[in-house]
XYZ file of C-alpha atoms in Angstrom:
393
model
C 81.135 80.910 113.121
C 84.409 82.021 113.961
C 84.959 82.929 117.952
C 84.848 85.992 119.087
C 88.673 86.148 119.766
C 90.437 83.560 116.514
C 93.836 82.131 117.973
C 96.244 84.136 116.802
C 100.107 83.130 115.290
C 101.634 85.977 116.992
C 101.022 85.416 120.851
C 103.937 83.040 120.966
C 106.449 85.746 119.830
C 105.175 88.327 121.804
C 105.775 85.413 124.590
C 109.650 85.634 123.689
C 109.840 88.851 123.750
C 108.616 89.387 126.872
C 111.060 87.683 128.374
C 113.913 89.914 126.297
C 112.319 93.451 126.858
C 110.296 95.101 129.773
C 109.005 97.353 126.657
C 107.230 96.433 123.892
C 105.846 97.743 120.679
C 103.077 95.367 118.306
C 102.205 97.639 115.578
C 99.813 97.653 112.020
C 97.308 98.733 110.446
C 93.701 99.426 112.462
C 91.538 96.952 112.890
C 94.508 93.731 112.525
C 93.292 92.603 116.150
C 97.144 94.560 117.964
C 94.519 95.890 121.035
C 93.319 92.305 121.461
C 96.476 90.250 120.410
C 97.764 92.899 123.241
C 95.367 91.895 126.305
C 94.893 88.177 126.097
C 98.531 87.905 126.217
C 98.628 90.657 129.140
C 95.829 90.163 130.779
C 96.818 91.762 134.035
C 97.923 95.599 132.066
C 95.191 98.035 132.233
C 94.303 99.428 129.137
C 94.767 102.986 128.715
C 93.876 104.536 125.478
C 96.178 107.375 123.503
C 93.112 108.196 120.847
C 90.790 109.138 123.864
C 91.464 113.567 124.302
C 91.147 113.706 127.846
C 93.846 111.250 128.424
C 95.944 112.028 125.961
C 96.169 115.629 127.652
C 97.224 114.267 130.784
C 99.683 111.986 129.366
C 101.522 115.008 126.704
C 101.083 117.871 129.911
C 102.865 115.584 133.268
C 104.431 112.178 131.472
C 105.844 111.848 134.298
C 103.233 111.334 136.823
C 101.063 109.670 134.244
C 103.610 107.045 134.869
C 103.850 107.304 137.536
C 99.697 106.254 138.471
C 100.448 103.360 136.009
C 103.406 102.692 137.959
C 103.115 98.249 137.592
C 103.031 99.560 133.863
C 100.424 99.515 131.447
C 99.127 98.413 127.972
C 99.426 102.002 126.061
C 96.857 102.014 122.946
C 97.422 103.335 119.741
C 100.688 104.993 121.635
C 102.393 107.830 118.803
C 99.911 109.871 119.085
C 101.376 111.237 122.865
C 104.540 111.541 121.867
C 106.501 112.931 124.387
C 104.756 110.384 127.222
C 107.319 107.781 124.379
C 109.846 110.106 124.798
C 110.079 109.920 128.869
C 109.481 106.294 128.884
C 111.961 105.401 126.560
C 114.263 107.536 128.623
C 113.627 106.384 131.627
C 114.468 102.897 130.425
C 117.915 104.169 129.428
C 118.186 105.108 133.374
C 117.447 101.869 134.389
C 115.175 98.672 133.629
C 111.359 100.838 134.419
C 109.283 98.319 137.491
C 106.386 96.712 135.681
C 105.912 95.942 132.171
C 105.050 97.857 129.407
C 103.266 97.540 125.677
C 102.645 100.022 123.006
C 100.315 99.717 120.635
C 100.269 101.677 117.608
C 98.783 102.156 113.793
C 100.839 104.446 112.721
C 105.533 103.168 112.795
C 106.709 106.546 112.139
C 104.791 107.770 115.020
C 105.403 105.310 116.789
C 109.441 105.615 116.002
C 109.146 109.045 116.471
C 107.574 109.036 119.943
C 110.204 106.914 121.103
C 112.632 108.721 119.619
C 116.709 107.355 119.909
C 116.927 103.889 118.105
C 114.689 101.255 119.451
C 117.522 98.289 118.824
C 118.089 96.578 121.630
C 115.680 98.047 124.439
C 112.297 97.748 122.603
C 110.809 93.969 120.984
C 109.446 95.433 117.590
C 106.748 93.279 116.154
C 103.590 93.566 113.222
C 101.276 92.551 113.531
C 99.091 92.040 110.258
C 95.121 90.299 109.253
C 94.182 87.601 110.446
C 96.786 84.684 108.486
C 95.359 82.098 105.870
C 96.045 78.926 108.409
C 94.502 81.361 111.163
C 91.244 81.489 109.481
C 91.071 78.094 108.262
C 91.583 76.580 112.217
C 88.565 78.720 113.129
C 86.232 78.327 110.083
C 84.963 76.431 107.635
C 86.625 76.322 103.889
C 85.417 79.106 101.794
C 86.859 79.177 98.098
C 89.470 81.065 96.985
C 87.365 83.363 95.514
C 86.131 83.973 98.739
C 89.708 84.146 101.044
C 91.238 86.989 98.807
C 87.520 88.549 98.207
C 87.093 89.391 102.334
C 90.529 89.539 103.119
C 91.722 88.707 106.633
C 90.661 91.588 108.900
C 88.962 90.601 112.086
C 86.376 92.508 112.111
C 85.064 90.877 108.894
C 85.476 87.688 110.843
C 83.790 88.230 113.559
C 81.178 85.244 115.620
C 78.456 87.245 116.900
C 77.985 89.546 113.168
C 79.830 89.042 109.583
C 79.461 92.653 108.407
C 79.478 93.421 104.399
C 82.706 93.472 102.908
C 81.909 96.537 100.889
C 80.474 98.605 103.934
C 83.041 97.607 106.343
C 85.846 99.378 104.229
C 84.514 102.015 102.745
C 83.977 102.308 106.675
C 87.663 101.863 107.344
C 89.379 103.619 104.277
C 87.111 106.754 105.827
C 88.558 105.972 108.932
C 91.682 105.740 108.364
C 91.860 108.641 105.947
C 89.755 111.439 108.722
C 92.893 109.471 111.373
C 95.935 108.114 110.036
C 95.916 111.098 106.978
C 95.405 113.862 108.929
C 97.780 113.233 111.990
C 100.193 112.435 109.181
C 99.648 114.517 106.501
C 98.410 117.873 105.848
C 96.278 116.856 103.421
C 93.706 120.479 102.171
C 91.750 117.812 99.890
C 91.442 114.382 101.426
C 89.029 112.883 98.496
C 93.065 113.773 96.588
C 94.701 110.913 98.722
C 91.677 109.116 98.340
C 92.066 108.813 94.580
C 95.970 108.767 95.296
C 94.774 105.450 97.329
C 93.076 104.137 94.337
C 95.121 104.347 91.973
C 97.953 102.466 93.986
C 95.520 100.139 93.655
C 95.411 99.150 90.178
C 98.853 98.997 90.273
C 99.308 96.453 93.177
C 102.049 93.492 92.008
C 103.740 95.955 89.889
C 106.977 97.485 89.460
C 106.263 101.454 91.206
C 106.703 104.232 89.054
C 106.278 107.605 91.065
C 106.199 109.272 87.756
C 103.033 107.833 86.901
C 101.272 107.643 89.655
C 101.616 111.506 90.845
C 100.722 113.090 87.357
C 97.627 110.551 86.707
C 96.972 111.992 90.422
C 97.263 115.437 89.639
C 100.234 116.039 92.192
C 103.944 116.707 92.097
C 106.586 113.185 92.621
C 107.794 114.348 95.599
C 104.146 114.323 97.159
C 103.330 111.434 95.672
C 106.639 109.638 97.190
C 105.239 111.616 100.948
C 102.096 110.361 100.210
C 103.591 106.863 100.246
C 105.111 106.173 103.143
C 102.227 107.160 104.210
C 100.712 104.638 103.056
C 103.547 102.205 103.924
C 103.540 103.796 107.342
C 99.824 103.021 108.496
C 101.047 99.955 107.039
C 98.141 99.633 103.921
C 101.022 98.700 101.433
C 104.339 97.424 101.351
C 107.021 97.956 98.667
C 109.349 94.876 97.732
C 113.120 94.794 96.843
C 114.538 93.968 93.781
C 116.894 90.912 94.862
C 120.242 92.677 94.735
C 122.282 89.833 92.887
C 122.566 90.168 89.512
C 123.665 86.478 88.256
C 125.813 88.597 85.598
C 122.607 89.832 84.004
C 121.158 93.682 83.600
C 118.685 93.604 86.767
C 115.479 96.259 86.992
C 116.047 98.794 90.503
C 112.235 98.942 91.608
C 110.465 97.263 93.622
C 107.253 96.238 93.590
C 104.002 97.305 94.995
C 101.515 95.170 97.006
C 98.603 96.370 99.130
C 98.972 94.156 103.390
C 95.597 93.191 102.734
C 93.771 90.950 99.314
C 90.062 92.090 100.841
C 90.295 95.950 100.463
C 92.851 95.408 97.031
C 89.569 93.819 96.073
C 87.076 97.307 97.624
C 89.663 99.629 96.390
C 89.620 97.899 92.312
C 85.423 98.017 93.080
C 85.040 94.258 92.914
C 81.287 93.583 94.144
C 81.654 90.354 94.712
C 83.570 86.920 94.909
C 82.378 85.544 91.934
C 83.326 88.875 90.510
C 86.926 88.217 91.088
C 87.246 84.754 89.682
C 87.097 86.525 85.759
C 87.706 90.029 86.942
C 91.403 91.412 85.099
C 93.125 92.141 88.209
C 92.688 88.865 89.408
C 96.339 87.689 88.778
C 97.622 90.845 90.575
C 95.569 90.236 93.514
C 96.468 86.788 94.666
C 100.109 87.194 94.560
C 99.326 90.702 96.433
C 97.500 87.748 98.457
C 99.987 85.708 98.583
C 103.141 87.917 99.337
C 100.881 89.086 102.006
C 100.367 85.815 103.602
C 104.124 85.180 103.132
C 105.108 88.589 105.816
C 102.408 87.474 108.223
C 104.487 83.945 108.773
C 107.321 86.221 109.257
C 105.844 88.417 111.570
C 103.975 86.640 113.927
C 107.488 84.607 114.180
C 109.154 87.625 114.831
C 111.327 87.495 112.025
C 111.508 90.240 109.744
C 110.453 90.518 105.582
C 113.830 90.066 104.088
C 111.540 89.167 100.961
C 112.810 90.706 97.133
C 111.358 89.201 93.752
C 114.002 89.007 90.498
C 113.825 90.700 86.934
C 116.097 90.877 84.106
C 115.376 93.542 80.805
C 114.051 90.999 79.049
C 110.804 91.080 81.514
C 111.131 87.296 83.222
C 110.406 87.571 86.123
C 110.153 85.393 90.066
C 107.966 86.744 92.340
C 109.499 85.522 95.472
C 113.605 85.062 96.517
C 113.726 84.485 99.749
C 117.255 83.422 101.631
C 116.834 80.435 104.110
C 119.577 78.784 105.250
C 122.033 79.039 103.202
C 119.874 78.554 99.653
C 117.949 80.846 97.128
C 114.690 80.104 96.775
C 112.270 80.977 94.341
C 108.155 81.263 93.734
C 106.232 81.600 91.792
C 102.600 82.561 91.754
C 100.405 81.762 89.404
C 96.108 81.997 90.383
C 94.816 79.969 87.475
C 93.911 76.595 89.033
C 94.388 74.369 86.733
C 98.691 73.706 86.361
C 100.883 73.973 83.822
C 104.187 73.085 82.841
C 104.492 76.222 81.085
C 104.639 78.761 84.565
C 108.258 77.592 85.270
C 109.803 79.686 82.461
C 110.959 82.342 84.230
C 111.801 80.712 87.761
C 113.710 77.719 85.841
C 116.101 80.884 83.903
C 116.116 82.202 87.292
C 117.549 78.828 88.527
C 119.776 78.334 86.144
C 121.564 81.947 86.697
C 121.437 81.672 90.214
C 123.604 78.524 90.232
C 124.272 75.700 93.385
C 122.844 78.113 95.642
C 119.047 77.808 94.705
C 116.422 75.653 95.936
C 114.276 73.723 94.151
C 111.480 76.293 93.066
C 107.855 77.056 93.873
C 104.877 77.103 92.015
C 102.358 78.469 94.213
C 98.898 78.184 92.051
C 94.895 78.494 92.486
C 94.075 74.909 92.313
C 94.243 72.681 95.529
C 96.498 70.068 95.143
C 99.857 70.100 96.345
C 102.487 67.561 95.409
C 106.236 67.587 93.703
C 107.759 66.760 90.461
C 111.366 66.348 89.254
C 112.898 70.167 89.738
C 109.651 71.561 91.912
C 107.309 71.739 93.422
C 103.957 72.483 94.141
C 102.007 74.407 96.375
C 98.319 74.960 96.315
C 97.187 78.482 97.627
C 94.984 76.160 100.615
C 98.373 75.055 101.782
C 99.875 78.271 102.164
C 101.554 78.627 105.968
C 100.719 75.566 106.249
C 104.154 74.535 105.048
C 107.647 75.410 105.980
C 108.391 78.135 105.134
C 111.650 81.000 106.201
């Protein structure tokens, strides 16, 4: 069984930011562990839950008085719920550094930034906390199969020491709460069932090129509405868009981003994959694996306070490299394959990409569903078990 508080790798980046910023903003999806991490990092700060109606009303009605009551600072949970309070807090920071320490947590990045108002650059330390990363889970619990890791996902509540909820029931409640809270706060959606259908349609397109026209048509909504709804999913850290790499290398490339969910367990729930055993032979296994790999790579970067800076590469013939990133002056390509038995044919797209990229490209990496990592003559082979433990940007 896992301990009730799994140590988070983002704690070091949060502590480093605290030395340079009097105001910290910790964003991420609901139930990703933001408040738990903030409380552990700043145990002396009082925690103020702004989802409580009475507390929120006081903070909104008289923000200056509210801040005066917490002159030494506080942890403001779900801070996007009180934009007037945030505006007042950051307005004071422009005139003079605020006393004490202020930590803002929020599950809606747009609401949090709107509440802050002007650009937070140089004034607020921003950190994104996604659900538990693979190394965090491995350090705290027993080894699991690839299918179990993908199917359960990384939300801390599904790895609790005292109780491990059944994932299908937990995710059903999570989606219902998400629709009632975040979606109603960000959108004037008359029929939440339509938005839930949109969410499920997005799940069926994870790890694919984004096609808003198709999404809108299948959901029975307009393209502007589909774009707006997708923005909400991004703002609440349910999905992310990975852009194509901007250098052409003399070839015609696609210009459309790829859509990814940020938790493979939630993705499996929306795809109605009932168990890890069902995932083994499911048609979406490869997409779920690629989605998980992208999410884990983002966690690795976010936990260090780094920007995403992830891309993919695809030419007009359909050759695709799943992940491309720059690191120490070199360009790195990663190919994802959920198969458990290594095949050299898997490297054809990334080898072609390396030829086109030239000297700037480092030896590519193959991430696969097998258990053994090793080096080949012109590329590395990384087991899914070692993702996050290897040196990475």
